[in-house]
Amino acid sequence: MAEARQTPASAGEPRILVVGPSWVGDMVMAQSLFMTLKARQPGSRITVVAPAWSRPILERMDEVDEVACLEVGHGQFGLATRRHLARSLQGRFDHAIVLPRSWKSALVPFLARIPLRTGFTGEQRLWLLNDRRRLDKTVLDQTVKRFVALGLPAEEAARGDFPIHRPKLRLDTENLVERRVELGLSSRPAIGMMPGAEYGPAKQWPLTYFRELARLLVVEGFEVRVLGGPKDVDAGEVIADALPHTHNLCGRTRLADAVDLLGDCQQVVTNDSGLMHVAAAVGTRIQAIYGSSSPGYTPPLTENAEVHYLGLDCSPCFQRTCPLGHTNCLNQLMPERVLRAVLESAG
């Protein structure tokens, strides 16, 4: 996969620029759009404008031909950086699709003078887009539907009855073998655990529940791999401390490594998080735990999943922290329930 570079588009090869999202899970779900574009426009080439951290995910997608990294920190405007990137893209694309709804996300395609610029209306960016779509949240009731809709003709997209291609990330078996040796993993069947959720604690199952489940799974003959980023190291330690056959891998692996290690797991137990969508895209059996969010809005895009969701009267609230102070949507979902589901799936 190439870096962004100055090459003119050929007349017979549609060139599409997609401004990608800023979260791991959303970037995985964006592959459904890329699949749709390739199916609808055979021979098209897709370039994705994305944060540098997302390159390892995009490199595992067969549909992505090129990544144009936008080196701007989260929440930063970075006008000079956006102008520089826009200059490098100018004259190369017929169509741009802007997935985020922010004003600044539409700026690069506008500055690059891409003739057709598609996106949902929002944040006063009317003059930045010339193919503006109204977002009907009752019809496009899932994040992935909203992404795919932007790659379809407006009338078809508005109906909301179009097919969704499920994301599928490539695995690197060589990298997996190297990581297994380096990390001292065993030949036991592996269960992945993802205790993190970037959005906030109202999406995070209690760490004590993860730990109790890990203890019970080890007794049943499994190896437990706790996966996450540097922010999740302490959480991983709470789960893995002094438990045999339990590995805290948080902060010890790259995103590309996590893709391969999740593909090697028999099942995963996970909050509604970015790594949940990665696990779905590599085909691993998922035990998905939902608290403040809705499994209807951001479900794992796979048939190989079981959702654990209590559906209390106060759910989903979509808040970062529980507005009622009790987080019963997660605290009342006990480890024994998830253990039974894991064992039944393991057969």
Short mmCIF file of C-alpha atoms in Angstrom, two decimals:
data_model
loop_
_atom_site.label_atom_id
_atom_site.label_comp_id
_atom_site.label_asym_id
_atom_site.label_seq_id
_atom_site.Cartn_x
_atom_site.Cartn_y
_atom_site.Cartn_z
CA MET A 1 0.00 0.00 0.00
CA ALA A 2 1.44 3.33 -1.05
CA GLU A 3 1.74 6.66 0.70
CA ALA A 4 -0.13 9.60 -0.80
CA ARG A 5 1.80 10.83 -3.84
CA GLN A 6 1.39 13.08 -6.86
CA THR A 7 -0.02 10.87 -9.62
CA PRO A 8 -2.82 11.84 -11.99
CA ALA A 9 -5.97 9.75 -12.14
CA SER A 10 -6.47 7.77 -15.33
CA ALA A 11 -9.69 8.20 -17.30
CA GLY A 12 -10.72 4.54 -16.93
CA GLU A 13 -9.90 4.16 -13.26
CA PRO A 14 -12.22 5.98 -10.82
CA ARG A 15 -10.22 7.54 -8.01
CA ILE A 16 -12.05 8.03 -4.71
CA LEU A 17 -10.77 9.82 -1.64
CA VAL A 18 -12.40 8.85 1.66
CA VAL A 19 -11.86 10.97 4.76
CA GLY A 20 -11.88 8.33 7.46
CA PRO A 21 -13.05 8.42 11.08
CA SER A 22 -10.86 8.87 14.15
CA TRP A 23 -11.75 5.79 16.21
CA VAL A 24 -10.56 2.18 15.81
CA GLY A 25 -14.03 0.65 15.68
CA ASP A 26 -15.33 3.23 13.23
CA MET A 27 -12.33 2.68 10.95
CA VAL A 28 -13.04 -1.04 10.90
CA MET A 29 -16.71 -0.38 10.08
CA ALA A 30 -15.64 1.96 7.28
CA GLN A 31 -14.38 -1.11 5.43
CA SER A 32 -18.04 -1.88 4.65
CA LEU A 33 -18.09 1.34 2.62
CA PHE A 34 -14.82 0.47 0.86
CA MET A 35 -16.24 -2.96 -0.05
CA THR A 36 -19.37 -1.34 -1.43
CA LEU A 37 -17.37 1.13 -3.53
CA LYS A 38 -15.23 -1.64 -5.02
CA ALA A 39 -18.31 -3.75 -5.79
CA ARG A 40 -20.22 -0.85 -7.37
CA GLN A 41 -17.25 0.64 -9.24
CA PRO A 42 -14.96 -2.18 -10.37
CA GLY A 43 -11.45 -0.93 -11.05
CA SER A 44 -11.78 2.01 -8.70
CA ARG A 45 -8.87 2.95 -6.46
CA ILE A 46 -9.48 4.08 -2.91
CA THR A 47 -7.28 6.42 -0.91
CA VAL A 48 -8.12 7.00 2.75
CA VAL A 49 -7.23 10.17 4.64
CA ALA A 50 -6.66 8.95 8.17
CA PRO A 51 -4.65 9.44 11.37
CA ALA A 52 -1.28 7.70 11.32
CA TRP A 53 -2.31 5.26 14.07
CA SER A 54 -4.92 3.72 11.74
CA ARG A 55 -2.45 2.66 9.04
CA PRO A 56 -2.00 -0.88 10.51
CA ILE A 57 -5.77 -1.42 10.28
CA LEU A 58 -6.09 0.01 6.76
CA GLU A 59 -3.14 -2.10 5.58
CA ARG A 60 -5.15 -5.21 6.44
CA MET A 61 -8.02 -4.18 4.12
CA ASP A 62 -7.83 -5.51 0.56
CA GLU A 63 -9.97 -2.63 -0.72
CA VAL A 64 -7.64 0.20 0.38
CA ASP A 65 -5.01 1.09 -2.21
CA GLU A 66 -3.36 4.01 -0.45
CA VAL A 67 -3.26 5.81 2.89
CA ALA A 68 -2.81 9.59 3.14
CA CYS A 69 -1.83 10.16 6.74
CA LEU A 70 -3.11 13.35 8.34
CA GLU A 71 -0.65 14.17 11.11
CA VAL A 72 -2.95 16.27 13.26
CA GLY A 73 -3.53 15.52 16.93
CA HIS A 74 -7.03 14.63 18.12
CA GLY A 75 -8.99 17.84 18.59
CA GLN A 76 -6.39 19.99 16.81
CA PHE A 77 -7.22 22.07 13.75
CA GLY A 78 -3.85 22.00 12.00
CA LEU A 79 -4.70 24.26 9.06
CA ALA A 80 -1.16 24.28 7.65
CA THR A 81 -0.98 20.47 7.80
CA ARG A 82 -4.34 20.14 6.07
CA ARG A 83 -3.30 22.58 3.34
CA HIS A 84 -0.08 20.67 2.74
CA LEU A 85 -1.93 17.35 2.42
CA ALA A 86 -4.56 18.92 0.14
CA ARG A 87 -1.84 20.17 -2.22
CA SER A 88 -0.41 16.65 -2.47
CA LEU A 89 -3.85 15.29 -3.40
CA GLN A 90 -4.89 17.99 -5.85
CA GLY A 91 -5.80 16.81 -9.36
CA ARG A 92 -5.86 13.14 -8.43
CA PHE A 93 -9.49 12.42 -7.53
CA ASP A 94 -12.94 12.64 -9.03
CA HIS A 95 -14.91 12.03 -5.84
CA ALA A 96 -14.40 12.56 -2.11
CA ILE A 97 -16.51 10.99 0.64
CA VAL A 98 -16.29 12.59 4.07
CA LEU A 99 -17.33 10.22 6.87
CA PRO A 100 -16.98 12.45 9.96
CA ARG A 101 -19.55 15.22 10.31
CA SER A 102 -17.15 17.89 11.55
CA TRP A 103 -16.31 21.08 9.62
CA LYS A 104 -12.57 20.47 9.62
CA SER A 105 -12.92 16.93 8.21
CA ALA A 106 -14.37 18.36 4.98
CA LEU A 107 -11.57 20.89 4.53
CA VAL A 108 -8.94 18.69 2.80
CA PRO A 109 -11.20 17.61 -0.12
CA PHE A 110 -12.34 21.23 -0.56
CA LEU A 111 -8.78 22.59 -0.59
CA ALA A 112 -7.75 19.76 -2.94
CA ARG A 113 -10.49 20.97 -5.35
CA ILE A 114 -12.01 17.52 -5.75
CA PRO A 115 -15.00 18.01 -8.07
CA LEU A 116 -17.58 15.91 -6.18
CA ARG A 117 -17.56 16.06 -2.37
CA THR A 118 -20.15 13.94 -0.53
CA GLY A 119 -21.07 14.05 3.14
CA PHE A 120 -23.85 14.60 5.64
CA THR A 121 -24.78 18.15 6.49
CA GLY A 122 -23.44 19.40 9.79
CA GLU A 123 -21.28 22.03 11.51
CA GLN A 124 -21.94 24.80 8.98
CA ARG A 125 -19.98 23.09 6.19
CA LEU A 126 -22.50 23.70 3.41
CA TRP A 127 -19.98 25.41 1.15
CA LEU A 128 -17.32 22.70 1.69
CA LEU A 129 -19.55 19.93 0.31
CA ASN A 130 -21.45 19.95 -2.98
CA ASP A 131 -23.22 16.61 -2.57
CA ARG A 132 -24.86 17.17 0.78
CA ARG A 133 -26.98 14.44 2.32
CA ARG A 134 -29.56 14.80 5.08
CA LEU A 135 -29.02 12.27 7.86
CA ASP A 136 -32.27 10.52 8.76
CA LYS A 137 -31.30 8.71 11.97
CA THR A 138 -34.48 6.65 11.96
CA VAL A 139 -33.56 5.08 8.61
CA LEU A 140 -29.76 5.07 8.97
CA ASP A 141 -29.90 3.77 12.53
CA GLN A 142 -26.42 2.26 12.65
CA THR A 143 -22.98 3.79 12.22
CA VAL A 144 -22.07 1.33 9.49
CA LYS A 145 -25.24 2.14 7.53
CA ARG A 146 -24.36 5.82 7.59
CA PHE A 147 -20.90 5.10 6.22
CA VAL A 148 -22.16 2.86 3.42
CA ALA A 149 -24.98 5.26 2.51
CA LEU A 150 -22.46 7.93 1.53
CA GLY A 151 -21.12 5.62 -1.18
CA LEU A 152 -24.53 5.09 -2.78
CA PRO A 153 -26.80 7.25 -4.96
CA ALA A 154 -28.82 9.55 -2.73
CA GLU A 155 -32.21 7.98 -3.51
CA GLU A 156 -31.00 4.45 -2.77
CA ALA A 157 -29.22 5.59 0.38
CA ALA A 158 -32.35 7.31 1.69
CA ARG A 159 -34.32 4.04 1.61
CA GLY A 160 -31.87 2.36 3.99
CA ASP A 161 -32.53 -1.15 2.65
CA PHE A 162 -29.15 -1.70 1.00
CA PRO A 163 -26.88 -4.67 1.84
CA ILE A 164 -23.96 -4.27 4.26
CA HIS A 165 -20.69 -6.06 3.55
CA ARG A 166 -19.10 -7.28 6.77
CA PRO A 167 -15.53 -6.10 7.42
CA LYS A 168 -12.79 -8.67 6.93
CA LEU A 169 -9.20 -7.96 7.96
CA ARG A 170 -6.25 -9.97 6.65
CA LEU A 171 -4.18 -11.95 9.15
CA ASP A 172 -0.38 -12.22 9.13
CA THR A 173 0.52 -15.73 10.30
CA GLU A 174 4.26 -15.00 10.37
CA ASN A 175 3.74 -12.06 12.68
CA LEU A 176 1.45 -14.18 14.89
CA VAL A 177 4.08 -16.90 15.33
CA GLU A 178 6.71 -14.31 16.24
CA ARG A 179 4.44 -12.59 18.76
CA ARG A 180 3.37 -15.84 20.38
CA VAL A 181 7.00 -16.77 21.00
CA GLU A 182 8.00 -13.28 22.12
CA LEU A 183 5.09 -12.97 24.57
CA GLY A 184 5.43 -16.48 25.98
CA LEU A 185 1.95 -17.63 25.02
CA SER A 186 0.93 -21.26 25.43
CA SER A 187 -0.85 -23.84 23.29
CA ARG A 188 -4.00 -23.67 25.45
CA PRO A 189 -7.12 -22.46 23.63
CA ALA A 190 -7.09 -18.70 24.09
CA ILE A 191 -9.79 -16.32 25.28
CA GLY A 192 -9.15 -12.64 24.61
CA MET A 193 -10.36 -10.01 27.05
CA MET A 194 -10.70 -6.33 26.15
CA PRO A 195 -11.51 -4.35 29.30
CA GLY A 196 -11.03 -0.90 27.77
CA ALA A 197 -13.56 1.45 26.22
CA GLU A 198 -12.21 4.79 25.08
CA TYR A 199 -15.58 6.52 25.41
CA GLY A 200 -15.86 6.18 29.19
CA PRO A 201 -16.56 4.02 32.27
CA ALA A 202 -20.27 3.61 31.51
CA LYS A 203 -19.19 1.20 28.75
CA GLN A 204 -16.73 -0.76 30.92
CA TRP A 205 -17.69 -4.01 32.65
CA PRO A 206 -16.17 -4.06 36.19
CA LEU A 207 -12.54 -5.20 36.26
CA THR A 208 -13.32 -7.48 39.21
CA TYR A 209 -15.81 -9.29 36.96
CA PHE A 210 -13.23 -9.68 34.21
CA ARG A 211 -10.78 -11.06 36.78
CA GLU A 212 -13.26 -13.55 38.21
CA LEU A 213 -14.16 -14.70 34.71
CA ALA A 214 -10.46 -15.08 33.86
CA ARG A 215 -9.93 -17.21 36.98
CA LEU A 216 -12.85 -19.48 36.06
CA LEU A 217 -11.69 -19.79 32.45
CA VAL A 218 -8.19 -20.85 33.50
CA VAL A 219 -9.73 -23.58 35.65
CA GLU A 220 -11.61 -24.72 32.54
CA GLY A 221 -8.32 -25.08 30.63
CA PHE A 222 -8.11 -21.80 28.74
CA GLU A 223 -5.34 -19.23 28.38
CA VAL A 224 -6.50 -15.63 28.89
CA ARG A 225 -5.01 -12.75 26.90
CA VAL A 226 -5.88 -9.25 28.07
CA LEU A 227 -5.51 -6.83 25.16
CA GLY A 228 -5.55 -3.05 25.00
CA GLY A 229 -3.43 0.04 24.61
CA PRO A 230 -1.03 1.81 27.00
CA LYS A 231 -4.00 3.37 28.83
CA ASP A 232 -5.25 -0.11 29.71
CA VAL A 233 -2.05 -1.42 31.35
CA ASP A 234 -3.31 -0.92 34.91
CA ALA A 235 -6.68 -2.48 34.07
CA GLY A 236 -4.89 -5.47 32.59
CA GLU A 237 -2.83 -5.82 35.74
CA VAL A 238 -5.96 -5.91 37.90
CA ILE A 239 -7.24 -8.80 35.78
CA ALA A 240 -4.03 -10.79 35.33
CA ASP A 241 -2.08 -10.25 38.57
CA ALA A 242 -0.95 -13.60 40.00
CA LEU A 243 -3.36 -15.60 37.81
CA PRO A 244 -1.67 -18.50 35.98
CA HIS A 245 -2.09 -18.71 32.20
CA THR A 246 -3.29 -15.10 32.16
CA HIS A 247 -1.26 -12.55 30.20
CA ASN A 248 -1.54 -8.78 30.46
CA LEU A 249 -0.64 -7.75 26.91
CA CYS A 250 -1.97 -4.19 27.23
CA GLY A 251 0.61 -1.73 25.94
CA ARG A 252 2.92 -4.57 24.85
CA THR A 253 1.58 -5.00 21.33
CA ARG A 254 1.11 -2.88 18.25
CA LEU A 255 -2.32 -2.54 16.68
CA ALA A 256 -1.24 -4.92 13.90
CA ASP A 257 -0.22 -7.47 16.54
CA ALA A 258 -3.62 -7.18 18.20
CA VAL A 259 -5.28 -8.04 14.89
CA ASP A 260 -3.31 -11.29 14.64
CA LEU A 261 -3.57 -12.22 18.33
CA LEU A 262 -7.34 -11.72 18.25
CA GLY A 263 -7.59 -13.87 15.13
CA ASP A 264 -5.76 -16.58 17.08
CA CYS A 265 -8.24 -16.50 20.00
CA GLN A 266 -11.05 -19.02 20.20
CA GLN A 267 -13.34 -16.35 21.67
CA VAL A 268 -13.17 -12.84 23.13
CA VAL A 269 -15.01 -11.17 25.98
CA THR A 270 -15.21 -7.47 25.31
CA ASN A 271 -16.83 -4.17 26.04
CA ASP A 272 -18.33 -2.20 23.16
CA SER A 273 -14.93 -1.01 21.95
CA GLY A 274 -12.72 -0.64 18.91
CA LEU A 275 -11.03 -3.99 19.51
CA MET A 276 -14.46 -5.65 19.56
CA HIS A 277 -14.89 -4.59 15.93
CA VAL A 278 -11.38 -5.82 15.12
CA ALA A 279 -12.23 -9.22 16.61
CA ALA A 280 -15.43 -9.34 14.55
CA ALA A 281 -13.49 -8.54 11.39
CA VAL A 282 -11.07 -11.46 11.91
CA GLY A 283 -13.89 -13.93 12.52
CA THR A 284 -13.37 -14.67 16.22
CA ARG A 285 -16.37 -15.66 18.36
CA ILE A 286 -17.45 -12.61 20.37
CA GLN A 287 -19.07 -12.27 23.79
CA ALA A 288 -19.98 -8.57 23.64
CA ILE A 289 -20.94 -6.67 26.79
CA TYR A 290 -23.05 -3.53 26.42
CA GLY A 291 -23.84 -1.00 29.13
CA SER A 292 -24.54 2.63 28.26
CA SER A 293 -24.40 2.04 24.51
CA SER A 294 -26.78 0.12 22.26
CA PRO A 295 -26.09 -3.15 20.44
CA GLY A 296 -28.57 -1.91 17.84
CA TYR A 297 -26.45 1.14 16.99
CA THR A 298 -22.92 -0.30 16.98
CA PRO A 299 -23.28 -4.09 16.87
CA PRO A 300 -20.35 -6.39 16.13
CA LEU A 301 -20.64 -6.92 12.37
CA THR A 302 -20.62 -10.70 12.44
CA GLU A 303 -23.04 -13.56 12.92
CA ASN A 304 -20.49 -15.17 15.24
CA ALA A 305 -21.37 -13.09 18.30
CA GLU A 306 -23.49 -13.20 21.44
CA VAL A 307 -24.57 -9.90 22.94
CA HIS A 308 -24.91 -9.49 26.71
CA TYR A 309 -27.19 -6.54 27.37
CA LEU A 310 -29.62 -6.15 30.25
CA GLY A 311 -31.79 -3.53 28.55
CA LEU A 312 -32.72 -1.74 31.77
CA ASP A 313 -35.29 1.07 31.74
CA CYS A 314 -32.43 3.58 31.85
CA SER A 315 -30.55 1.95 28.95
CA PRO A 316 -29.10 2.98 26.63
CA CYS A 317 -28.17 6.41 27.96
CA PHE A 318 -25.09 6.89 25.72
CA GLN A 319 -23.35 8.76 28.55
CA ARG A 320 -19.66 8.50 29.44
CA THR A 321 -20.48 8.02 33.12
CA CYS A 322 -23.71 6.73 34.64
CA PRO A 323 -26.03 9.72 35.22
CA LEU A 324 -27.77 7.78 38.02
CA GLY A 325 -24.52 6.84 39.75
CA HIS A 326 -25.06 3.06 39.94
CA THR A 327 -24.08 1.65 36.50
CA ASN A 328 -26.49 -1.23 37.08
CA CYS A 329 -26.51 -1.98 33.36
CA LEU A 330 -23.05 -3.48 33.89
CA ASN A 331 -22.86 -4.22 37.62
CA GLN A 332 -25.88 -6.53 37.42
CA LEU A 333 -24.43 -8.52 34.52
CA MET A 334 -22.56 -11.26 36.39
CA PRO A 335 -19.44 -13.22 35.32
CA GLU A 336 -21.26 -16.54 35.60
CA ARG A 337 -23.59 -15.56 32.74
CA VAL A 338 -20.68 -14.83 30.43
CA LEU A 339 -18.84 -17.98 31.54
CA ARG A 340 -21.84 -20.13 30.57
CA ALA A 341 -21.95 -18.48 27.15
CA VAL A 342 -18.23 -19.06 26.56
CA LEU A 343 -18.42 -22.71 27.57
CA GLU A 344 -21.53 -23.35 25.49
CA SER A 345 -19.83 -21.82 22.44
CA ALA A 346 -16.65 -23.82 23.09
CA GLY A 347 -18.83 -26.92 22.92
#
